CSV table of C-alpha atoms in Angstrom, one decimal:
chain,number,residue,atom,x,y,z
Y,176,UNK,CA,110.1,85.6,100.5
Y,177,UNK,CA,109.6,83.0,103.2
Y,178,UNK,CA,111.3,82.6,106.6
Y,179,UNK,CA,112.5,79.2,107.6
Y,180,UNK,CA,109.7,76.9,108.8
Y,181,UNK,CA,111.6,73.8,109.5
Y,182,UNK,CA,114.4,73.2,112.0
Y,183,UNK,CA,117.2,70.7,111.5
Y,184,UNK,CA,115.8,68.6,114.4
Y,185,UNK,CA,112.4,67.4,113.3
Y,186,UNK,CA,110.9,66.9,116.8
Y,187,UNK,CA,107.9,68.6,118.4
Y,188,UNK,CA,110.1,70.4,120.8
Y,189,UNK,CA,112.2,71.9,118.0
Y,190,UNK,CA,109.6,73.0,115.5
Y,191,UNK,CA,109.9,76.4,114.0
Y,192,UNK,CA,106.9,78.5,112.9
Y,193,UNK,CA,108.0,81.9,111.6
Y,194,UNK,CA,106.0,83.9,109.1
Y,195,UNK,CA,106.0,87.3,107.4
Y,196,UNK,CA,102.6,89.0,107.2
Y,197,UNK,CA,101.5,92.2,105.5
Y,198,UNK,CA,100.1,94.6,108.1
Y,199,UNK,CA,98.5,98.0,108.1
Y,200,UNK,CA,100.7,100.7,109.5
Y,201,UNK,CA,97.8,101.4,112.0
Y,202,UNK,CA,98.7,98.0,113.7
Y,203,UNK,CA,101.5,99.9,115.4
Y,204,UNK,CA,101.0,103.0,117.6
Y,205,UNK,CA,103.8,104.9,115.9
Y,206,UNK,CA,102.6,103.8,112.4
Y,207,UNK,CA,106.0,102.4,111.6
Y,208,UNK,CA,106.6,99.0,110.0
Y,209,UNK,CA,108.0,96.4,110.2
Y,210,UNK,CA,107.3,95.1,113.7
Y,211,UNK,CA,108.4,91.8,115.2
Y,212,UNK,CA,105.9,89.7,117.2
Y,213,UNK,CA,107.5,86.9,119.2
Y,214,UNK,CA,106.8,84.6,122.1
Y,215,UNK,CA,104.2,81.9,122.7
Y,216,UNK,CA,103.1,82.1,126.3
Y,217,UNK,CA,103.7,85.8,126.4
Y,218,UNK,CA,103.6,88.0,123.3
Y,219,UNK,CA,106.3,90.6,122.8
Y,220,UNK,CA,106.0,93.2,120.1
Y,221,UNK,CA,109.2,95.0,119.1
Y,222,UNK,CA,108.9,98.2,117.2
Y,223,UNK,CA,111.0,99.2,114.1
Y,224,UNK,CA,113.2,101.3,116.4
Y,225,UNK,CA,113.8,98.3,118.7
Y,226,UNK,CA,114.6,96.0,115.8
Y,227,UNK,CA,117.0,98.6,114.4
Y,228,UNK,CA,118.8,99.0,117.8
Y,229,UNK,CA,119.2,95.2,118.1
Y,230,UNK,CA,120.7,94.9,114.6
Y,231,UNK,CA,122.9,97.9,115.2
Y,232,UNK,CA,124.3,96.5,118.4
Y,233,UNK,CA,125.6,93.4,116.6
Y,234,UNK,CA,128.1,95.4,114.5
Y,235,UNK,CA,129.2,98.0,117.1
Y,236,UNK,CA,132.7,96.4,117.2
Y,237,UNK,CA,133.2,96.9,113.5
Y,238,UNK,CA,133.7,100.7,112.8
Y,239,UNK,CA,133.5,100.3,109.0
Y,240,UNK,CA,130.3,98.3,109.0
Y,241,UNK,CA,128.8,100.6,111.5
Y,242,UNK,CA,129.6,103.6,109.3
Y,243,UNK,CA,128.0,102.1,106.2
Y,244,UNK,CA,125.0,100.8,108.3
Y,245,UNK,CA,124.4,104.4,109.4
Y,246,UNK,CA,124.9,105.8,105.9
Y,247,UNK,CA,122.3,103.4,104.6
Y,248,UNK,CA,119.7,104.3,107.2
Y,249,UNK,CA,120.2,108.1,106.8
Y,250,UNK,CA,121.7,109.2,103.4
Y,251,UNK,CA,120.3,106.4,101.2
Y,252,UNK,CA,117.1,106.0,103.1
Y,253,UNK,CA,116.3,109.7,102.9
Y,254,UNK,CA,117.0,109.8,99.2
Y,255,UNK,CA,114.8,106.7,98.7
Y,256,UNK,CA,111.9,108.3,100.7
Y,257,UNK,CA,112.0,111.6,98.9
Y,258,UNK,CA,112.2,109.9,95.5
Y,259,UNK,CA,109.1,107.9,96.4
Y,260,UNK,CA,107.3,110.9,97.9
Y,261,UNK,CA,107.9,113.4,95.1
Y,262,UNK,CA,109.1,111.5,92.0
Y,263,UNK,CA,106.8,108.5,91.8
Y,264,UNK,CA,103.1,108.7,91.0
Y,265,UNK,CA,100.4,108.1,93.7
Y,266,UNK,CA,99.6,104.8,92.1
Y,267,UNK,CA,103.2,103.6,92.2
Y,268,UNK,CA,103.5,104.9,95.8
Y,269,UNK,CA,100.4,103.1,96.9
Y,270,UNK,CA,101.5,99.8,95.3
Y,271,UNK,CA,104.7,100.0,97.3
Y,272,UNK,CA,103.3,101.0,100.6
Y,273,UNK,CA,99.8,99.6,100.6
Y,274,UNK,CA,98.0,96.5,99.1
Y,275,UNK,CA,96.8,98.4,96.1
Y,276,UNK,CA,98.0,97.4,92.6
Y,277,UNK,CA,99.1,99.8,89.9
Y,278,UNK,CA,96.2,100.3,87.5
Y,279,UNK,CA,96.6,101.3,83.8
Y,280,UNK,CA,93.6,103.6,83.4
Y,281,UNK,CA,90.4,105.0,84.9
Y,282,UNK,CA,87.4,104.0,82.8
Y,283,UNK,CA,84.3,103.9,85.0
Y,284,UNK,CA,82.6,106.3,87.6
Y,285,UNK,CA,83.6,103.8,90.3
Y,286,UNK,CA,87.2,103.9,89.1
Y,287,UNK,CA,87.1,107.7,89.4
Y,288,UNK,CA,85.7,107.5,92.9
Y,289,UNK,CA,88.4,105.0,93.9
Y,290,UNK,CA,91.1,107.2,92.4
Y,291,UNK,CA,89.9,110.2,94.5
Y,292,UNK,CA,90.0,108.0,97.6
Y,293,UNK,CA,93.4,106.8,96.6
Y,294,UNK,CA,94.7,110.3,96.4
Y,295,UNK,CA,93.4,111.0,100.0
Y,296,UNK,CA,94.9,107.7,101.2
Y,297,UNK,CA,98.2,108.5,99.5
Y,298,UNK,CA,98.4,111.9,101.2
Y,299,UNK,CA,97.8,110.4,104.6
Y,300,UNK,CA,100.2,107.6,104.0
Y,301,UNK,CA,102.9,109.9,102.8
Y,302,UNK,CA,102.7,112.1,105.9
Y,303,UNK,CA,102.8,108.9,108.0
Y,304,UNK,CA,105.9,107.7,106.1
Y,305,UNK,CA,107.8,110.9,107.0
Y,306,UNK,CA,107.6,109.8,110.7
Y,307,UNK,CA,109.6,106.6,110.1
Y,308,UNK,CA,113.3,106.2,110.8
Y,309,UNK,CA,113.5,109.7,112.3
Y,310,UNK,CA,113.2,111.3,108.8
Y,311,UNK,CA,111.0,114.1,110.2
Y,312,UNK,CA,113.9,115.2,112.5
Y,313,UNK,CA,116.5,115.2,109.8
Y,314,UNK,CA,114.3,117.0,107.3
Y,315,UNK,CA,111.9,119.2,109.2
Y,316,UNK,CA,111.5,121.7,106.3
Y,317,UNK,CA,110.5,118.9,103.9
Y,318,UNK,CA,107.8,117.6,106.2
Y,319,UNK,CA,106.6,121.1,107.0
Y,320,UNK,CA,106.4,121.8,103.3
Y,321,UNK,CA,104.4,118.7,102.6
Y,322,UNK,CA,101.9,119.5,105.3
Y,323,UNK,CA,101.6,123.1,104.0
Y,324,UNK,CA,100.9,121.8,100.4
Y,325,UNK,CA,98.2,119.5,101.7
Y,326,UNK,CA,96.6,122.4,103.7
Y,327,UNK,CA,97.0,125.0,100.9
Y,328,UNK,CA,99.8,126.9,102.7
Y,329,UNK,CA,102.8,128.5,101.1
Y,330,UNK,CA,105.6,126.1,100.1
Y,331,UNK,CA,109.0,127.6,101.0
Y,332,UNK,CA,111.2,124.6,100.2
Y,333,UNK,CA,113.1,124.4,96.9
Y,334,UNK,CA,112.0,120.8,96.4
Y,335,UNK,CA,114.2,120.1,93.3
Y,336,UNK,CA,117.3,121.5,95.0
Y,337,UNK,CA,116.7,119.3,98.1
Y,338,UNK,CA,116.2,116.2,96.1
Y,339,UNK,CA,119.3,116.8,94.0
Y,340,UNK,CA,121.5,117.2,97.1
Y,341,UNK,CA,120.1,113.9,98.6
Y,342,UNK,CA,120.5,112.1,95.3
Y,343,UNK,CA,124.2,113.2,94.9
Y,344,UNK,CA,125.0,112.2,98.5
Y,345,UNK,CA,123.4,108.8,97.9
Y,346,UNK,CA,125.4,108.2,94.7
Y,347,UNK,CA,128.6,108.5,96.7
Y,348,UNK,CA,127.3,106.0,99.3
Y,349,UNK,CA,126.2,103.5,96.7
Y,350,UNK,CA,129.5,103.7,94.8
Y,351,UNK,CA,131.4,103.2,98.1
Y,352,UNK,CA,129.4,100.1,98.9
Y,353,UNK,CA,131.1,98.0,96.2
Y,354,UNK,CA,134.0,97.2,98.5
Y,355,UNK,CA,131.7,95.8,101.1
Y,356,UNK,CA,130.5,93.0,98.8
Y,357,UNK,CA,133.4,90.7,99.3
Y,358,UNK,CA,132.3,88.0,101.7
Y,359,UNK,CA,133.1,84.4,102.5
Y,360,UNK,CA,130.3,82.2,103.7
Y,361,UNK,CA,127.0,83.6,104.9
Y,362,UNK,CA,126.1,87.2,104.3
Y,363,UNK,CA,126.6,89.6,107.2
Y,364,UNK,CA,123.8,91.9,108.6
Y,365,UNK,CA,125.2,94.7,106.6
Y,366,UNK,CA,125.1,92.6,103.4
Y,367,UNK,CA,121.5,91.8,104.0
Y,368,UNK,CA,120.8,95.5,104.6
Y,369,UNK,CA,122.5,96.5,101.4
Y,370,UNK,CA,120.6,93.8,99.4
Y,371,UNK,CA,117.2,94.9,100.9
Y,372,UNK,CA,117.7,98.6,99.9
Y,373,UNK,CA,118.8,97.6,96.3
Y,374,UNK,CA,115.9,95.3,95.9
Y,375,UNK,CA,113.5,98.0,97.0
Y,376,UNK,CA,114.9,100.5,94.6
Y,377,UNK,CA,115.0,98.1,91.6
Y,378,UNK,CA,111.5,96.9,92.2
Y,379,UNK,CA,110.0,100.3,91.5
Y,380,UNK,CA,108.2,100.1,88.2
Y,381,UNK,CA,108.5,103.7,87.3
Y,382,UNK,CA,111.9,105.1,86.1
Y,383,UNK,CA,112.7,107.3,89.1
Y,384,UNK,CA,116.2,108.8,89.1
Y,385,UNK,CA,117.5,106.6,91.9
Y,386,UNK,CA,116.5,103.4,90.2
Y,387,UNK,CA,118.0,104.4,86.9
Y,388,UNK,CA,121.3,105.2,88.6
Y,389,UNK,CA,121.4,101.9,90.5
Y,390,UNK,CA,120.6,99.8,87.4
Y,391,UNK,CA,123.1,101.7,85.1
Y,392,UNK,CA,126.0,102.5,87.5
Y,393,UNK,CA,125.8,99.9,90.3
Y,394,UNK,CA,125.3,96.6,88.4
Y,395,UNK,CA,127.5,94.8,90.9
Y,396,UNK,CA,125.1,95.8,93.7
Y,397,UNK,CA,122.1,94.6,91.7
Y,398,UNK,CA,123.7,91.3,91.1
Y,399,UNK,CA,124.7,91.0,94.7
Y,400,UNK,CA,121.2,91.7,95.9
Y,401,UNK,CA,119.7,89.1,93.6
Y,402,UNK,CA,122.2,86.5,94.6
Y,403,UNK,CA,121.6,87.3,98.3
Y,404,UNK,CA,117.8,86.9,97.8
Y,405,UNK,CA,118.3,83.5,96.2
Y,406,UNK,CA,119.6,82.2,99.6
Y,407,UNK,CA,116.3,82.9,101.2
Y,408,UNK,CA,113.7,82.0,98.5
Y,409,UNK,CA,112.3,78.5,98.6
């Protein structure tokens, strides 16, 4: 996925030089990605929260879009995060949220050592991930439970029950999004947000429950996301 690198006016004063880069979460003080770096004479770094507030401000006049925008960033986001945290393997998780690739097997002592390091890295990254998008404030017990497990403390949260509730709520949101797909011309900010979530979910290699539901019951959303992506792929 490449951002535009050429402006319509091919002159030195109108050149465009935007890029997307893979960064470590530690490149940002609050360990949240993405971040937006802009400016030439003076660098301005906008956090994930700042980016979200800017995008949200552009749809404040449309109550329906604002409602779905909020549902995506709370209900669907929370379901996605819990599915990745608890239902995907560490290898799959690290492939999604780090630069590591999903390996088929462990066959050498070095592989064993690397797998142990991966487990430690996965634990650290999972805790860090709960701090994004205010997840830790909406689900304090989940975060507390995760920290307790990693420190051999008692786990008081019924994990399966929590995941089922989040999944059922997300199903309703996803089914309700179909009416938002009708659009003339360029996709709206909400359309891009819908597409980004669907692409994230369907790109998971392991058959987590959320992916299975989207692929089987939300085929229109999958096709919409793929069509939207084609507009931005060179």
